[in-house]
PDB file of C-alpha atoms in Angstrom:
ATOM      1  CA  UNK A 286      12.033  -4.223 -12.930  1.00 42.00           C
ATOM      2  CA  UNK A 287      15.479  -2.769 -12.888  1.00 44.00           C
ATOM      3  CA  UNK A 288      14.743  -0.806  -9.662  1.00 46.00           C
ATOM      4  CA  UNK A 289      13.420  -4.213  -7.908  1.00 41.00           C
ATOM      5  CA  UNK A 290      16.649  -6.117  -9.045  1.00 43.00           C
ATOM      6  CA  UNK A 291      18.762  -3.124  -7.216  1.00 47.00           C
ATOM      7  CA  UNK A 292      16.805  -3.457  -3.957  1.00 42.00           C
ATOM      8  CA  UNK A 293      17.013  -6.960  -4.032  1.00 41.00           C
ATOM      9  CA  UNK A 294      20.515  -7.335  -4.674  1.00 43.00           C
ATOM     10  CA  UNK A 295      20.899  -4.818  -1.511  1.00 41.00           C
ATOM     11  CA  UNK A 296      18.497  -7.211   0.657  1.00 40.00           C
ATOM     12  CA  UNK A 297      20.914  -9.894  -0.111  1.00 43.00           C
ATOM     13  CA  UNK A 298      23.433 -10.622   2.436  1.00 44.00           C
ATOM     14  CA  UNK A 299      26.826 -10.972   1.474  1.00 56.00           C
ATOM     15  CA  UNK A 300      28.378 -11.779   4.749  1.00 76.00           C
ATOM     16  CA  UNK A 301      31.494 -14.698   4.480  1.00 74.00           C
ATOM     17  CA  UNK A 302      33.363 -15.751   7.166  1.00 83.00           C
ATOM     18  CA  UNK A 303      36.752 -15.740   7.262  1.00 86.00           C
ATOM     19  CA  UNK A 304      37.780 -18.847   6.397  1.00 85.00           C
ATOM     20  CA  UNK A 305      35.621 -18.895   3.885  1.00 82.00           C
ATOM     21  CA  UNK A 306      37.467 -16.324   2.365  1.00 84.00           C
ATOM     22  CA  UNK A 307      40.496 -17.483   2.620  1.00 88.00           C
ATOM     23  CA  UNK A 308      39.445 -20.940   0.919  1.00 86.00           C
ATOM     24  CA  UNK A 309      37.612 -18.657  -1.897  1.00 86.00           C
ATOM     25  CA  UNK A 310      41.026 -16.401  -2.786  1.00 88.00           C
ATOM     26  CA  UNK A 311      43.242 -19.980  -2.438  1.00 89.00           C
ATOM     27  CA  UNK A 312      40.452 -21.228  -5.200  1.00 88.00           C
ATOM     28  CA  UNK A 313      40.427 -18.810  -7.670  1.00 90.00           C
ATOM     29  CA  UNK A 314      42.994 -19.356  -9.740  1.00 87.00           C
ATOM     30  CA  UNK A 315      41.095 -22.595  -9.951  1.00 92.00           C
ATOM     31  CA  UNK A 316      37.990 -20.579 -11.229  1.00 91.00           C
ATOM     32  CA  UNK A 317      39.776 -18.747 -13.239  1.00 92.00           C
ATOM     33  CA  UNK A 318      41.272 -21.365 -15.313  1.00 93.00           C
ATOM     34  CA  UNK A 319      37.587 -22.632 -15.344  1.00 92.00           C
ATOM     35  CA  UNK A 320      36.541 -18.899 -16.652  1.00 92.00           C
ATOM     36  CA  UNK A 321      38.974 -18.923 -19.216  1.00 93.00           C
ATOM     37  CA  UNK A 322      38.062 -21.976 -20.871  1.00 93.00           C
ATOM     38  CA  UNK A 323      34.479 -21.388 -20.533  1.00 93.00           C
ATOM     39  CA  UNK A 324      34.699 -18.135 -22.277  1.00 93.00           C
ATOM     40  CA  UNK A 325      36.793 -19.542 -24.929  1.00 94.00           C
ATOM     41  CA  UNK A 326      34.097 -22.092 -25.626  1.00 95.00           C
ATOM     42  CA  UNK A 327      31.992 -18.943 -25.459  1.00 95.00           C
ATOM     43  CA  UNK A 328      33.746 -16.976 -28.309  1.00 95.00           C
ATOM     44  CA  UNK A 329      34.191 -19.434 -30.438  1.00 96.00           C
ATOM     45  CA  UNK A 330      29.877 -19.861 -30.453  1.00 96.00           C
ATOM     46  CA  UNK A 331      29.622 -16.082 -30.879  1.00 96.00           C
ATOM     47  CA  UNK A 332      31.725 -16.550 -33.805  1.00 97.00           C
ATOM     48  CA  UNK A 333      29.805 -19.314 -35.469  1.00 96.00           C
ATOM     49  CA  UNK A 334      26.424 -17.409 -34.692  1.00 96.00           C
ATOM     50  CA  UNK A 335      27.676 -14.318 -36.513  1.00 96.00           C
ATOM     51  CA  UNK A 336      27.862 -16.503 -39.874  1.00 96.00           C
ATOM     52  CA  UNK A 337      24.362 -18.331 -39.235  1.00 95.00           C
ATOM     53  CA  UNK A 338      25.732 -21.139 -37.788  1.00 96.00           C
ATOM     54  CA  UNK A 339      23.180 -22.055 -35.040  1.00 95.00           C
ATOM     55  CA  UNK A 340      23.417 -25.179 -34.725  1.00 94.00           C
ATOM     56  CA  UNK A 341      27.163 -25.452 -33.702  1.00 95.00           C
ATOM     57  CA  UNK A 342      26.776 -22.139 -31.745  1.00 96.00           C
ATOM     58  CA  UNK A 343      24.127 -24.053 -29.772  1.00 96.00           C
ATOM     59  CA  UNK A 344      26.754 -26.833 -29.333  1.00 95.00           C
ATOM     60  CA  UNK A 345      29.567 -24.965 -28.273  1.00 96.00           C
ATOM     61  CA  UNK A 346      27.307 -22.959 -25.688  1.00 95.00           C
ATOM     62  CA  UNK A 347      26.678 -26.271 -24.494  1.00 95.00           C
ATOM     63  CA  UNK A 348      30.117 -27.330 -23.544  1.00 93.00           C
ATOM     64  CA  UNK A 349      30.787 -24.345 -22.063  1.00 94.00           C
ATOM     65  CA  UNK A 350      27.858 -25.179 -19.527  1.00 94.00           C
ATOM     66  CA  UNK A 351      28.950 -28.270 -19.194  1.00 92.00           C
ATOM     67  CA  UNK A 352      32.361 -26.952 -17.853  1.00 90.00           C
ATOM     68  CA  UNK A 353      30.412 -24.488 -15.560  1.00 91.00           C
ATOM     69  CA  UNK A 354      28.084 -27.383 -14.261  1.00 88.00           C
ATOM     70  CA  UNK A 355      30.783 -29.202 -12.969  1.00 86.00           C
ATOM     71  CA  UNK A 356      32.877 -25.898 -11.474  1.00 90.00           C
ATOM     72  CA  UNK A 357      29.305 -24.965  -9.584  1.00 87.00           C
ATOM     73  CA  UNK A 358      30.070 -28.679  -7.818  1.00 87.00           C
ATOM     74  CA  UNK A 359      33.391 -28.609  -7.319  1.00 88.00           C
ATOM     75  CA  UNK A 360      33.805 -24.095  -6.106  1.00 90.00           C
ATOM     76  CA  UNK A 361      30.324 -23.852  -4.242  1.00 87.00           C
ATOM     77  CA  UNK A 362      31.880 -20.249  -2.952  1.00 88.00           C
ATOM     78  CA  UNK A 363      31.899 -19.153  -6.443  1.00 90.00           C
ATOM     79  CA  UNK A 364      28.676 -20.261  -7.345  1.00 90.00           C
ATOM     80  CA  UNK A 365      26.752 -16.725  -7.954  1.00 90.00           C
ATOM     81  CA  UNK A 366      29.832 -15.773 -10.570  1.00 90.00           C
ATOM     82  CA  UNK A 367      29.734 -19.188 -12.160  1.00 92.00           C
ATOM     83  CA  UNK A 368      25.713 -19.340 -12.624  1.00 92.00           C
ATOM     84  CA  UNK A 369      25.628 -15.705 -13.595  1.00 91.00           C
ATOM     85  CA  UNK A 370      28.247 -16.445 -16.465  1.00 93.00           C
ATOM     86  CA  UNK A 371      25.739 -20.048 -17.719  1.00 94.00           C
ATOM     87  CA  UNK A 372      22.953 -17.544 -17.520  1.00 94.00           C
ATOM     88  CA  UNK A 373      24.154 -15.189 -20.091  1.00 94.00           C
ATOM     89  CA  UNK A 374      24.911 -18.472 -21.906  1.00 95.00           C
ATOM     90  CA  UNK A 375      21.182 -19.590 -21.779  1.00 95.00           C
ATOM     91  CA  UNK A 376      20.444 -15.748 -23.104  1.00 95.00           C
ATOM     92  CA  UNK A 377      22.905 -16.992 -26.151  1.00 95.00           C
ATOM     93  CA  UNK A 378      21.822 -19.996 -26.675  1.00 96.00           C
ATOM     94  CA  UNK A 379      18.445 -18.839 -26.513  1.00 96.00           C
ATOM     95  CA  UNK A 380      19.019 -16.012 -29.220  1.00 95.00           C
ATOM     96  CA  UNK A 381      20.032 -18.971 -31.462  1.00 95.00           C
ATOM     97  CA  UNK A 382      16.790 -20.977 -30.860  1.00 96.00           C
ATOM     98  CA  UNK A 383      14.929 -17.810 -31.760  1.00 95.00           C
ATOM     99  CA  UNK A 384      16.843 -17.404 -35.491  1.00 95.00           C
ATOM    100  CA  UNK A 385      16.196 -20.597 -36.115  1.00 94.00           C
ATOM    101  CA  UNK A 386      12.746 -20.509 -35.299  1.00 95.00           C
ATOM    102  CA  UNK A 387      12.289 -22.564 -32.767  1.00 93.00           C
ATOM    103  CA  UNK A 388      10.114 -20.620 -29.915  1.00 95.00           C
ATOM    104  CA  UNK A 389       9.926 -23.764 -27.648  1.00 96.00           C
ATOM    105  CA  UNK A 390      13.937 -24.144 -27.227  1.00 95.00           C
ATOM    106  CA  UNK A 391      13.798 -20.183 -27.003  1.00 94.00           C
ATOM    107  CA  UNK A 392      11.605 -20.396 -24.025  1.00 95.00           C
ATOM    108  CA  UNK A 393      13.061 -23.091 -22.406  1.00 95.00           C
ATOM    109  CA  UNK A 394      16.558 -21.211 -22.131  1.00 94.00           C
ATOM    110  CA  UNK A 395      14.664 -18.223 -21.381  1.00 94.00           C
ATOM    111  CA  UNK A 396      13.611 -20.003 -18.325  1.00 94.00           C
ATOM    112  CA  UNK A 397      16.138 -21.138 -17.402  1.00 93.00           C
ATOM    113  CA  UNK A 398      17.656 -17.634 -17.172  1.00 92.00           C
ATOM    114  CA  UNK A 399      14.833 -16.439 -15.052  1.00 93.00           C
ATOM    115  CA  UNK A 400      15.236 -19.400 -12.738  1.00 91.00           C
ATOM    116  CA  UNK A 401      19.146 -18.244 -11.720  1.00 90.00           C
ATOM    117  CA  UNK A 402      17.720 -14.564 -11.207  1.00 89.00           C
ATOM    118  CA  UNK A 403      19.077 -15.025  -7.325  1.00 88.00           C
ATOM    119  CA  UNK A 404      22.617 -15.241  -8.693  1.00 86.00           C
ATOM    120  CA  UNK A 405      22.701 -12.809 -10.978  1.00 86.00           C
ATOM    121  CA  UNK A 406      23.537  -9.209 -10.263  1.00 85.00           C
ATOM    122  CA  UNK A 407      23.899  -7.563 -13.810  1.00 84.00           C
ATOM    123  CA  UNK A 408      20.576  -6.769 -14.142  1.00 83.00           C
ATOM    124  CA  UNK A 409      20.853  -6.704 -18.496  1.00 83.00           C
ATOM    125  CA  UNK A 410      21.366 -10.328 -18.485  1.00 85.00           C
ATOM    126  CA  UNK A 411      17.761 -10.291 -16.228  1.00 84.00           C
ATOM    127  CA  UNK A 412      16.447  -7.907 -18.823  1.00 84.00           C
ATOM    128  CA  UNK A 413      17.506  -9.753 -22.147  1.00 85.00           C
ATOM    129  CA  UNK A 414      16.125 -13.385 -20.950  1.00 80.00           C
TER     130      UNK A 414
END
């Protein structure tokens, strides 16, 4: 599976015109800011999963998609870093389904990891879902 991913991710053309690129390095600050807060809604789940808390972890996963759903709309240049970043998400948010028993939810997220595998290039995050 790994080996397919590689070839795959080779296959893919990555090919940006110039202006393109220009508009992409003027935006990313923009991202970044976007990143940031993402990942700080990201930690702070991590942290209430480590004590049990699934529930909230699940919650606070979901804000930080919400803030990635909206950059995906508004940064369409950045759109394989912003989906790969929600797909490791739905791997965490899918991890909580599964401790608290709840196979449906954990397959759902699962899903929807394998449905972003175009945009994602670390093949773990592939591997995990």
């Amino acid at each position: 599976m790994k080996e397919a991913m590689e070839t795959l991710q080779k296959e893919m053309p990555a090919e940006m015109s110039e202006a393109d690129k220009k508009k992409k390095e003027k935006q990313k600050p923009k991202v970044d800011k976007v990143i940031a807060k993402c990942e700080v809604k990201k930690t702070a789940a991590a942290e209430k999963f480590k004590i049990g808390q699934y529930g909230d972890a699940v919650k606070d996963y979901a804000g930080a998609v919400q803030v990635l759903d909206s950059a995906v709309e508004d940064f369409p240049l950045f759109k394989q870093e912003l989906m790969q970043l929600e797909a490791t998400i739905f791997n965490n948010i899918a991890a909580c389904h599964k401790k608290e028993l709840n196979s449906k939810l954990e397959i759902e997220y699962t899903t929807k990891v394998i449905v972003r595998q175009e945009y994602i290039t670390d093949s773990d995050v592939l591997l995990k879902a």
